[in-house]
mmCIF file of C-alpha atoms in Angstrom:
data_model
loop_
_atom_site.group_PDB
_atom_site.id
_atom_site.type_symbol
_atom_site.label_atom_id
_atom_site.label_comp_id
_atom_site.label_asym_id
_atom_site.label_seq_id
_atom_site.Cartn_x
_atom_site.Cartn_y
_atom_site.Cartn_z
ATOM 1 C CA UNK U 1 78.541 64.335 51.760
ATOM 2 C CA UNK U 2 75.638 66.295 53.232
ATOM 3 C CA UNK U 3 75.239 69.742 51.759
ATOM 4 C CA UNK U 4 72.770 72.650 51.637
ATOM 5 C CA UNK U 5 72.372 74.169 48.170
ATOM 6 C CA UNK U 6 70.961 77.431 49.580
ATOM 7 C CA UNK U 7 72.391 77.656 53.103
ATOM 8 C CA UNK U 8 71.548 81.371 53.484
ATOM 9 C CA UNK U 9 67.954 80.352 54.242
ATOM 10 C CA UNK U 10 69.153 78.598 57.395
ATOM 11 C CA UNK U 11 69.267 81.993 59.091
ATOM 12 C CA UNK U 12 65.489 81.615 59.413
ATOM 13 C CA UNK U 13 66.135 78.946 62.042
ATOM 14 C CA UNK U 14 66.779 81.839 64.425
ATOM 15 C CA UNK U 15 62.993 82.252 64.490
ATOM 16 C CA UNK U 16 62.594 78.884 66.251
ATOM 17 C CA UNK U 17 64.088 79.876 69.643
ATOM 18 C CA UNK U 18 62.312 83.241 69.340
ATOM 19 C CA UNK U 19 58.902 81.585 68.908
ATOM 20 C CA UNK U 20 59.703 79.140 71.728
ATOM 21 C CA UNK U 21 60.589 82.009 74.064
ATOM 22 C CA UNK U 22 57.382 83.870 73.152
ATOM 23 C CA UNK U 23 55.312 80.737 73.793
ATOM 24 C CA UNK U 24 56.860 80.139 77.203
ATOM 25 C CA UNK U 25 56.461 83.806 78.092
ATOM 26 C CA UNK U 26 52.795 83.792 77.046
ATOM 27 C CA UNK U 27 52.166 80.747 79.262
ATOM 28 C CA UNK U 28 53.687 82.530 82.247
ATOM 29 C CA UNK U 29 51.574 85.634 81.619
ATOM 30 C CA UNK U 30 48.423 83.528 81.198
ATOM 31 C CA UNK U 31 49.035 81.682 84.489
ATOM 32 C CA UNK U 32 49.538 84.971 86.296
ATOM 33 C CA UNK U 33 46.264 86.310 84.933
ATOM 34 C CA UNK U 34 44.391 83.126 85.861
ATOM 35 C CA UNK U 35 45.845 83.301 89.362
ATOM 36 C CA UNK U 36 43.990 86.577 89.887
ATOM 37 C CA UNK U 37 40.671 84.718 89.608
ATOM 38 C CA UNK U 38 41.438 82.448 92.542
ATOM 39 C CA UNK U 39 42.946 79.089 93.445
ATOM 40 C CA UNK U 40 44.576 77.305 90.485
ATOM 41 C CA UNK U 41 42.771 73.997 91.110
ATOM 42 C CA UNK U 42 39.438 75.768 91.428
ATOM 43 C CA UNK U 43 39.933 77.665 88.174
ATOM 44 C CA UNK U 44 40.970 74.424 86.443
ATOM 45 C CA UNK U 45 37.814 72.680 87.640
ATOM 46 C CA UNK U 46 35.725 75.538 86.233
ATOM 47 C CA UNK U 47 37.256 74.896 82.757
ATOM 48 C CA UNK U 48 37.009 71.101 82.351
ATOM 49 C CA UNK U 49 37.258 71.166 78.536
ATOM 50 C CA UNK U 50 40.447 73.219 78.370
ATOM 51 C CA UNK U 51 43.548 71.087 77.759
ATOM 52 C CA UNK U 52 46.918 72.727 78.411
ATOM 53 C CA UNK U 53 48.685 69.588 77.244
ATOM 54 C CA UNK U 54 46.969 69.679 73.858
ATOM 55 C CA UNK U 55 47.947 73.306 73.359
ATOM 56 C CA UNK U 56 51.586 72.566 74.143
ATOM 57 C CA UNK U 57 51.591 69.566 71.798
ATOM 58 C CA UNK U 58 50.018 71.614 68.991
ATOM 59 C CA UNK U 59 52.642 74.332 69.441
ATOM 60 C CA UNK U 60 55.579 71.906 69.411
ATOM 61 C CA UNK U 61 54.204 70.127 66.339
ATOM 62 C CA UNK U 62 53.810 73.459 64.506
ATOM 63 C CA UNK U 63 57.329 74.468 65.564
ATOM 64 C CA UNK U 64 58.748 71.187 64.261
ATOM 65 C CA UNK U 65 56.879 71.651 60.968
ATOM 66 C CA UNK U 66 58.276 75.184 60.629
ATOM 67 C CA UNK U 67 61.789 73.853 61.242
ATOM 68 C CA UNK U 68 61.363 71.233 58.513
ATOM 69 C CA UNK U 69 59.996 73.820 56.076
ATOM 70 C CA UNK U 70 63.026 76.070 56.649
ATOM 71 C CA UNK U 71 65.368 73.134 56.111
ATOM 72 C CA UNK U 72 63.470 72.235 52.937
ATOM 73 C CA UNK U 73 63.851 75.656 51.317
ATOM 74 C CA UNK U 74 67.584 75.498 52.136
ATOM 75 C CA UNK U 75 67.609 72.469 49.787
ATOM 76 C CA UNK U 76 69.422 69.723 51.686
ATOM 77 C CA UNK U 77 71.413 67.462 49.394
ATOM 78 C CA UNK U 78 73.254 64.255 50.091
ATOM 79 C CA UNK U 79 76.060 62.818 47.990
ATOM 80 C CA UNK U 80 76.388 62.907 44.231
ATOM 81 C CA UNK U 81 76.069 60.194 41.647
ATOM 82 C CA UNK U 82 77.670 59.469 38.321
ATOM 83 C CA UNK U 83 76.083 57.670 35.456
ATOM 84 C CA UNK U 84 77.704 56.258 32.397
ATOM 85 C CA UNK U 85 75.897 56.748 29.119
ATOM 86 C CA UNK U 86 76.808 55.621 25.638
ATOM 87 C CA UNK U 87 76.550 58.090 22.808
ATOM 88 C CA UNK U 88 77.365 57.737 19.145
ATOM 89 C CA UNK U 89 80.077 60.157 18.152
ATOM 90 C CA UNK U 90 83.708 60.778 17.304
ATOM 91 C CA UNK U 91 86.746 61.833 19.317
ATOM 92 C CA UNK U 92 88.478 65.099 18.488
ATOM 93 C CA UNK U 93 91.708 66.311 20.054
ATOM 94 C CA UNK U 94 92.412 69.994 19.451
ATOM 95 C CA UNK U 95 96.073 71.072 19.533
ATOM 96 C CA UNK U 96 96.382 74.855 19.685
ATOM 97 C CA UNK U 97 99.621 76.743 19.127
ATOM 98 C CA UNK U 98 100.156 79.329 21.901
ATOM 99 C CA UNK U 99 103.646 80.490 20.934
ATOM 100 C CA UNK U 100 104.369 84.232 20.887
ATOM 101 C CA UNK U 101 104.132 84.335 17.092
ATOM 102 C CA UNK U 102 100.398 83.598 17.436
ATOM 103 C CA UNK U 103 99.966 87.187 18.673
ATOM 104 C CA UNK U 104 100.768 88.520 15.191
ATOM 105 C CA UNK U 105 97.908 90.486 13.669
ATOM 106 C CA UNK U 106 98.076 89.539 9.989
ATOM 107 C CA UNK U 107 94.641 88.025 10.767
ATOM 108 C CA UNK U 108 92.427 90.213 12.924
ATOM 109 C CA UNK U 109 92.078 90.533 15.823
ATOM 110 C CA UNK U 110 95.153 88.268 16.082
ATOM 111 C CA UNK U 111 96.144 84.766 15.033
ATOM 112 C CA UNK U 112 95.388 83.354 18.466
ATOM 113 C CA UNK U 113 92.070 85.175 18.895
ATOM 114 C CA UNK U 114 90.982 84.082 15.423
ATOM 115 C CA UNK U 115 91.851 80.463 16.305
ATOM 116 C CA UNK U 116 89.852 80.705 19.549
ATOM 117 C CA UNK U 117 86.844 82.126 17.689
ATOM 118 C CA UNK U 118 86.982 79.314 15.163
ATOM 119 C CA UNK U 119 87.237 76.637 17.859
ATOM 120 C CA UNK U 120 84.320 78.148 19.751
ATOM 121 C CA UNK U 121 82.166 77.867 16.625
ATOM 122 C CA UNK U 122 83.494 74.373 15.922
ATOM 123 C CA UNK U 123 82.453 73.168 19.388
ATOM 124 C CA UNK U 124 78.887 74.245 18.598
ATOM 125 C CA UNK U 125 78.820 71.850 15.630
ATOM 126 C CA UNK U 126 79.924 68.842 17.690
ATOM 127 C CA UNK U 127 77.077 66.616 18.781
ATOM 128 C CA UNK U 128 77.519 63.508 20.951
ATOM 129 C CA UNK U 129 81.248 63.804 20.323
ATOM 130 C CA UNK U 130 84.121 63.965 22.786
ATOM 131 C CA UNK U 131 86.698 66.722 22.627
ATOM 132 C CA UNK U 132 90.058 67.339 24.296
ATOM 133 C CA UNK U 133 92.376 70.347 24.267
ATOM 134 C CA UNK U 134 96.171 70.493 24.051
ATOM 135 C CA UNK U 135 98.217 73.689 24.028
ATOM 136 C CA UNK U 136 101.755 73.772 22.735
ATOM 137 C CA UNK U 137 104.667 76.040 22.021
ATOM 138 C CA UNK U 138 108.174 74.666 22.672
ATOM 139 C CA UNK U 139 106.443 71.746 24.413
ATOM 140 C CA UNK U 140 102.933 70.327 24.519
ATOM 141 C CA UNK U 141 100.628 70.094 27.527
ATOM 142 C CA UNK U 142 97.260 68.379 27.885
ATOM 143 C CA UNK U 143 94.780 70.902 29.293
ATOM 144 C CA UNK U 144 91.424 69.141 28.925
ATOM 145 C CA UNK U 145 91.294 65.330 28.516
ATOM 146 C CA UNK U 146 88.551 63.897 26.311
ATOM 147 C CA UNK U 147 85.180 65.090 27.570
ATOM 148 C CA UNK U 148 81.621 65.640 26.412
ATOM 149 C CA UNK U 149 81.432 68.818 28.491
ATOM 150 C CA UNK U 150 81.566 71.408 25.697
ATOM 151 C CA UNK U 151 80.738 74.242 28.098
ATOM 152 C CA UNK U 152 83.893 73.620 30.125
ATOM 153 C CA UNK U 153 85.947 73.299 26.953
ATOM 154 C CA UNK U 154 84.637 76.609 25.593
ATOM 155 C CA UNK U 155 85.306 78.349 28.898
ATOM 156 C CA UNK U 156 88.895 77.105 28.856
ATOM 157 C CA UNK U 157 89.436 78.111 25.231
ATOM 158 C CA UNK U 158 88.409 81.666 26.028
ATOM 159 C CA UNK U 159 91.122 81.891 28.705
ATOM 160 C CA UNK U 160 94.055 80.612 26.612
ATOM 161 C CA UNK U 161 97.020 82.988 26.447
ATOM 162 C CA UNK U 162 100.580 82.648 25.064
ATOM 163 C CA UNK U 163 102.108 82.729 28.568
ATOM 164 C CA UNK U 164 100.631 79.293 29.335
ATOM 165 C CA UNK U 165 103.782 77.646 27.930
ATOM 166 C CA UNK U 166 107.011 79.289 29.045
ATOM 167 C CA UNK U 167 109.249 77.469 26.586
ATOM 168 C CA UNK U 168 108.908 79.029 23.166
ATOM 169 C CA UNK U 169 108.917 77.189 19.852
ATOM 170 C CA UNK U 170 106.445 75.202 17.761
ATOM 171 C CA UNK U 171 106.548 71.561 18.836
ATOM 172 C CA UNK U 172 103.889 70.238 16.456
ATOM 173 C CA UNK U 173 105.193 66.672 16.650
ATOM 174 C CA UNK U 174 104.975 66.647 20.454
ATOM 175 C CA UNK U 175 101.420 67.959 20.273
ATOM 176 C CA UNK U 176 100.421 65.183 17.842
ATOM 177 C CA UNK U 177 102.111 62.519 19.995
ATOM 178 C CA UNK U 178 100.262 63.777 23.074
ATOM 179 C CA UNK U 179 97.013 63.819 21.078
ATOM 180 C CA UNK U 180 97.513 60.164 20.121
ATOM 181 C CA UNK U 181 97.971 59.257 23.782
ATOM 182 C CA UNK U 182 94.872 61.222 24.779
ATOM 183 C CA UNK U 183 92.520 59.456 22.372
ATOM 184 C CA UNK U 184 90.881 56.154 23.219
ATOM 185 C CA UNK U 185 91.860 52.758 21.820
ATOM 186 C CA UNK U 186 88.358 52.046 20.496
ATOM 187 C CA UNK U 187 88.995 51.092 16.880
ATOM 188 C CA UNK U 188 85.355 51.678 15.890
ATOM 189 C CA UNK U 189 85.374 55.331 16.898
ATOM 190 C CA UNK U 190 86.402 57.951 14.370
ATOM 191 C CA UNK U 191 89.326 59.979 15.703
ATOM 192 C CA UNK U 192 90.930 63.215 14.601
ATOM 193 C CA UNK U 193 93.607 65.631 15.748
ATOM 194 C CA UNK U 194 93.150 69.246 14.686
ATOM 195 C CA UNK U 195 96.406 71.204 14.802
ATOM 196 C CA UNK U 196 95.939 74.974 14.685
ATOM 197 C CA UNK U 197 99.274 76.713 14.188
ATOM 198 C CA UNK U 198 101.303 79.149 12.135
ATOM 199 C CA UNK U 199 103.720 76.212 11.501
ATOM 200 C CA UNK U 200 106.675 78.523 12.121
ATOM 201 C CA UNK U 201 109.987 77.333 13.552
ATOM 202 C CA UNK U 202 108.792 73.776 14.151
ATOM 203 C CA UNK U 203 111.463 71.936 16.107
ATOM 204 C CA UNK U 204 110.544 68.249 15.993
ATOM 205 C CA UNK U 205 109.567 65.680 13.410
ATOM 206 C CA UNK U 206 105.926 66.593 12.934
ATOM 207 C CA UNK U 207 105.625 64.589 9.709
ATOM 208 C CA UNK U 208 106.639 61.306 11.379
ATOM 209 C CA UNK U 209 104.233 62.003 14.254
ATOM 210 C CA UNK U 210 101.424 62.580 11.748
ATOM 211 C CA UNK U 211 102.278 59.319 9.956
ATOM 212 C CA UNK U 212 102.144 57.449 13.260
ATOM 213 C CA UNK U 213 98.719 58.918 13.957
ATOM 214 C CA UNK U 214 97.474 57.870 10.518
ATOM 215 C CA UNK U 215 98.760 54.330 11.098
ATOM 216 C CA UNK U 216 96.626 54.231 14.250
ATOM 217 C CA UNK U 217 93.538 55.356 12.346
ATOM 218 C CA UNK U 218 93.725 58.959 13.546
ATOM 219 C CA UNK U 219 93.248 61.701 10.980
ATOM 220 C CA UNK U 220 95.423 64.809 11.384
ATOM 221 C CA UNK U 221 94.012 68.069 10.073
ATOM 222 C CA UNK U 222 96.123 71.221 10.041
ATOM 223 C CA UNK U 223 94.679 74.720 10.123
ATOM 224 C CA UNK U 224 97.230 77.348 9.160
ATOM 225 C CA UNK U 225 96.857 80.633 11.010
ATOM 226 C CA UNK U 226 98.503 83.684 9.437
ATOM 227 C CA UNK U 227 99.658 84.732 6.001
ATOM 228 C CA UNK U 228 102.735 83.776 3.918
ATOM 229 C CA UNK U 229 103.656 87.465 3.820
ATOM 230 C CA UNK U 230 103.796 87.490 7.614
ATOM 231 C CA UNK U 231 103.462 90.144 10.279
ATOM 232 C CA UNK U 232 105.551 91.512 13.177
ATOM 233 C CA UNK U 233 105.018 90.057 16.648
ATOM 234 C CA UNK U 234 103.825 92.554 19.266
ATOM 235 C CA UNK U 235 106.077 92.814 22.326
ATOM 236 C CA UNK U 236 103.932 92.275 25.433
ATOM 237 C CA UNK U 237 103.400 95.413 27.516
ATOM 238 C CA UNK U 238 104.808 97.764 24.866
ATOM 239 C CA UNK U 239 103.711 99.517 21.701
ATOM 240 C CA UNK U 240 106.651 97.992 19.823
ATOM 241 C CA UNK U 241 107.442 94.676 18.160
ATOM 242 C CA UNK U 242 109.846 91.845 18.927
ATOM 243 C CA UNK U 243 113.315 92.273 17.443
ATOM 244 C CA UNK U 244 116.235 89.952 16.752
ATOM 245 C CA UNK U 245 119.774 90.268 18.139
ATOM 246 C CA UNK U 246 120.610 92.797 15.423
ATOM 247 C CA UNK U 247 117.691 95.041 16.333
ATOM 248 C CA UNK U 248 115.608 94.126 13.289
ATOM 249 C CA UNK U 249 111.850 93.601 13.678
ATOM 250 C CA UNK U 250 110.998 89.899 13.508
ATOM 251 C CA UNK U 251 108.434 89.006 10.839
ATOM 252 C CA UNK U 252 106.454 85.839 11.543
ATOM 253 C CA UNK U 253 105.322 84.043 8.384
ATOM 254 C CA UNK U 254 102.927 81.150 7.898
ATOM 255 C CA UNK U 255 104.810 78.080 6.625
ATOM 256 C CA UNK U 256 102.107 76.621 4.369
ATOM 257 C CA UNK U 257 104.259 73.970 2.653
ATOM 258 C CA UNK U 258 105.130 72.435 6.000
ATOM 259 C CA UNK U 259 101.493 72.532 7.122
ATOM 260 C CA UNK U 260 100.395 70.743 3.969
ATOM 261 C CA UNK U 261 103.108 68.100 4.401
ATOM 262 C CA UNK U 262 102.010 67.335 7.974
ATOM 263 C CA UNK U 263 98.341 67.096 6.921
ATOM 264 C CA UNK U 264 99.170 64.803 4.012
ATOM 265 C CA UNK U 265 101.175 62.512 6.295
ATOM 266 C CA UNK U 266 98.217 62.394 8.692
ATOM 267 C CA UNK U 267 95.760 61.639 5.848
ATOM 268 C CA UNK U 268 93.864 64.788 6.702
ATOM 269 C CA UNK U 269 93.352 68.196 5.141
ATOM 270 C CA UNK U 270 95.239 71.450 5.283
ATOM 271 C CA UNK U 271 93.303 74.691 5.211
ATOM 272 C CA UNK U 272 94.322 78.258 5.873
ATOM 273 C CA UNK U 273 92.159 80.273 8.238
ATOM 274 C CA UNK U 274 91.129 83.716 7.058
ATOM 275 C CA UNK U 275 88.501 86.242 8.044
ATOM 276 C CA UNK U 276 85.732 84.075 6.584
ATOM 277 C CA UNK U 277 84.343 80.744 7.808
ATOM 278 C CA UNK U 278 85.980 78.742 5.017
ATOM 279 C CA UNK U 279 88.384 76.893 7.327
ATOM 280 C CA UNK U 280 85.594 76.085 9.798
ATOM 281 C CA UNK U 281 83.391 74.610 7.084
ATOM 282 C CA UNK U 282 86.272 72.558 5.651
ATOM 283 C CA UNK U 283 87.219 71.100 9.039
ATOM 284 C CA UNK U 284 83.582 70.345 9.903
ATOM 285 C CA UNK U 285 83.092 68.561 6.564
ATOM 286 C CA UNK U 286 86.231 66.506 7.188
ATOM 287 C CA UNK U 287 85.009 65.446 10.641
ATOM 288 C CA UNK U 288 81.611 64.492 9.226
ATOM 289 C CA UNK U 289 83.296 61.783 7.147
ATOM 290 C CA UNK U 290 84.601 59.978 10.223
ATOM 291 C CA UNK U 291 82.821 56.860 11.392
ATOM 292 C CA UNK U 292 80.802 57.163 14.558
ATOM 293 C CA UNK U 293 80.611 54.511 17.253
ATOM 294 C CA UNK U 294 79.216 54.291 20.770
ATOM 295 C CA UNK U 295 81.350 56.502 22.999
ATOM 296 C CA UNK U 296 81.075 55.952 26.736
ATOM 297 C CA UNK U 297 80.866 59.153 28.766
ATOM 298 C CA UNK U 298 80.693 59.664 32.494
ATOM 299 C CA UNK U 299 78.128 62.232 33.429
ATOM 300 C CA UNK U 300 78.206 63.687 36.910
ATOM 301 C CA UNK U 301 74.657 64.238 38.039
ATOM 302 C CA UNK U 302 73.705 66.913 40.497
ATOM 303 C CA UNK U 303 73.562 66.079 44.193
ATOM 304 C CA UNK U 304 70.575 64.053 45.328
ATOM 305 C CA UNK U 305 67.916 66.468 46.591
ATOM 306 C CA UNK U 306 66.438 65.625 50.011
ATOM 307 C CA UNK U 307 64.063 68.564 50.454
ATOM 308 C CA UNK U 308 61.020 66.508 49.391
ATOM 309 C CA UNK U 309 61.408 64.187 52.386
ATOM 310 C CA UNK U 310 61.448 67.086 54.823
ATOM 311 C CA UNK U 311 58.559 68.805 53.032
ATOM 312 C CA UNK U 312 56.404 65.681 53.344
ATOM 313 C CA UNK U 313 57.249 65.363 57.044
ATOM 314 C CA UNK U 314 56.270 68.985 57.566
ATOM 315 C CA UNK U 315 53.003 68.343 55.711
ATOM 316 C CA UNK U 316 52.099 65.371 57.922
ATOM 317 C CA UNK U 317 52.938 67.329 61.062
ATOM 318 C CA UNK U 318 50.645 70.152 59.961
ATOM 319 C CA UNK U 319 47.833 67.653 59.280
ATOM 320 C CA UNK U 320 48.296 66.211 62.775
ATOM 321 C CA UNK U 321 48.291 69.719 64.215
ATOM 322 C CA UNK U 322 44.945 70.427 62.526
ATOM 323 C CA UNK U 323 43.426 67.160 63.763
ATOM 324 C CA UNK U 324 44.406 67.816 67.365
ATOM 325 C CA UNK U 325 41.785 70.151 68.864
ATOM 326 C CA UNK U 326 42.728 72.707 71.470
ATOM 327 C CA UNK U 327 39.876 71.569 73.717
ATOM 328 C CA UNK U 328 39.188 68.180 75.192
ATOM 329 C CA UNK U 329 36.844 65.922 73.249
ATOM 330 C CA UNK U 330 34.672 63.370 75.035
ATOM 331 C CA UNK U 331 35.013 60.811 72.219
ATOM 332 C CA UNK U 332 38.779 61.136 72.037
ATOM 333 C CA UNK U 333 39.102 61.140 75.825
ATOM 334 C CA UNK U 334 37.855 57.574 75.911
ATOM 335 C CA UNK U 335 41.227 56.490 74.489
ATOM 336 C CA UNK U 336 43.186 58.438 77.119
ATOM 337 C CA UNK U 337 45.743 59.638 74.566
ATOM 338 C CA UNK U 338 46.816 62.607 76.636
#
């Protein structure tokens, strides 16, 4: 598809009809002035070396060159291409808990914000790897399939909020199952699922899902977010906290035993996130142990630039304009070009 990268420069094309009008007007004025000297044919005979045709040709060539220059600076582009490159790396599927309990502030600024900060730093350590993102609460949803575009992944992570999943809960097993489906079938590529959750109120068989992942050669790491002592859950839009049916403030607690059981079943590690970088270093070290293999990635290149073609055409037109003299030349006239 044809496209201009900087179309605002096309407004300069309005100069073309303006210059054309000025040229035509100047020719009319010049003819009127020459007419004052006498008969047109007589005046023409008195100026044998003056070529009106050459002057018109030079003007139109210069005008065409100016048009091409304006089109060039507007950066015409045509189509886009994709190339497939093979990199050596691993595949990592991140499953992030976005349930309401992740808004608890037993880890500052909140469990969810701490998880997002850790993932942002983790993405900076990935090199030639592919990463995908799943969010889950009462159900799991794939948000970013496996990609080598870390910039897009980081931008998405920064926008994650609890309201992304309307159904509340902690469906860790569903998130792991979806992670298994999202990873490739390349047996030579190291694969891992990183589950970041407070492990509270899990409602499916996360242990069996982790075992299935391990059987398929996928390591499951669990990062616990929160504290065993727990913290109240802020009620959105208020200065209060969520309460149960009896009016008591709900305290959300990190279920570490369950997190460790899921990680053990997935032949991975369990680590609790705190206000240091301990969890990040532990997860990074675990990923470093995975085998790397060529991972095919599709890279979308930028649109094919076409401005160079127009710039060269403008250059040749300007050279021709310089070579064409405004007056007749006895050597050139032998060829009767004009």
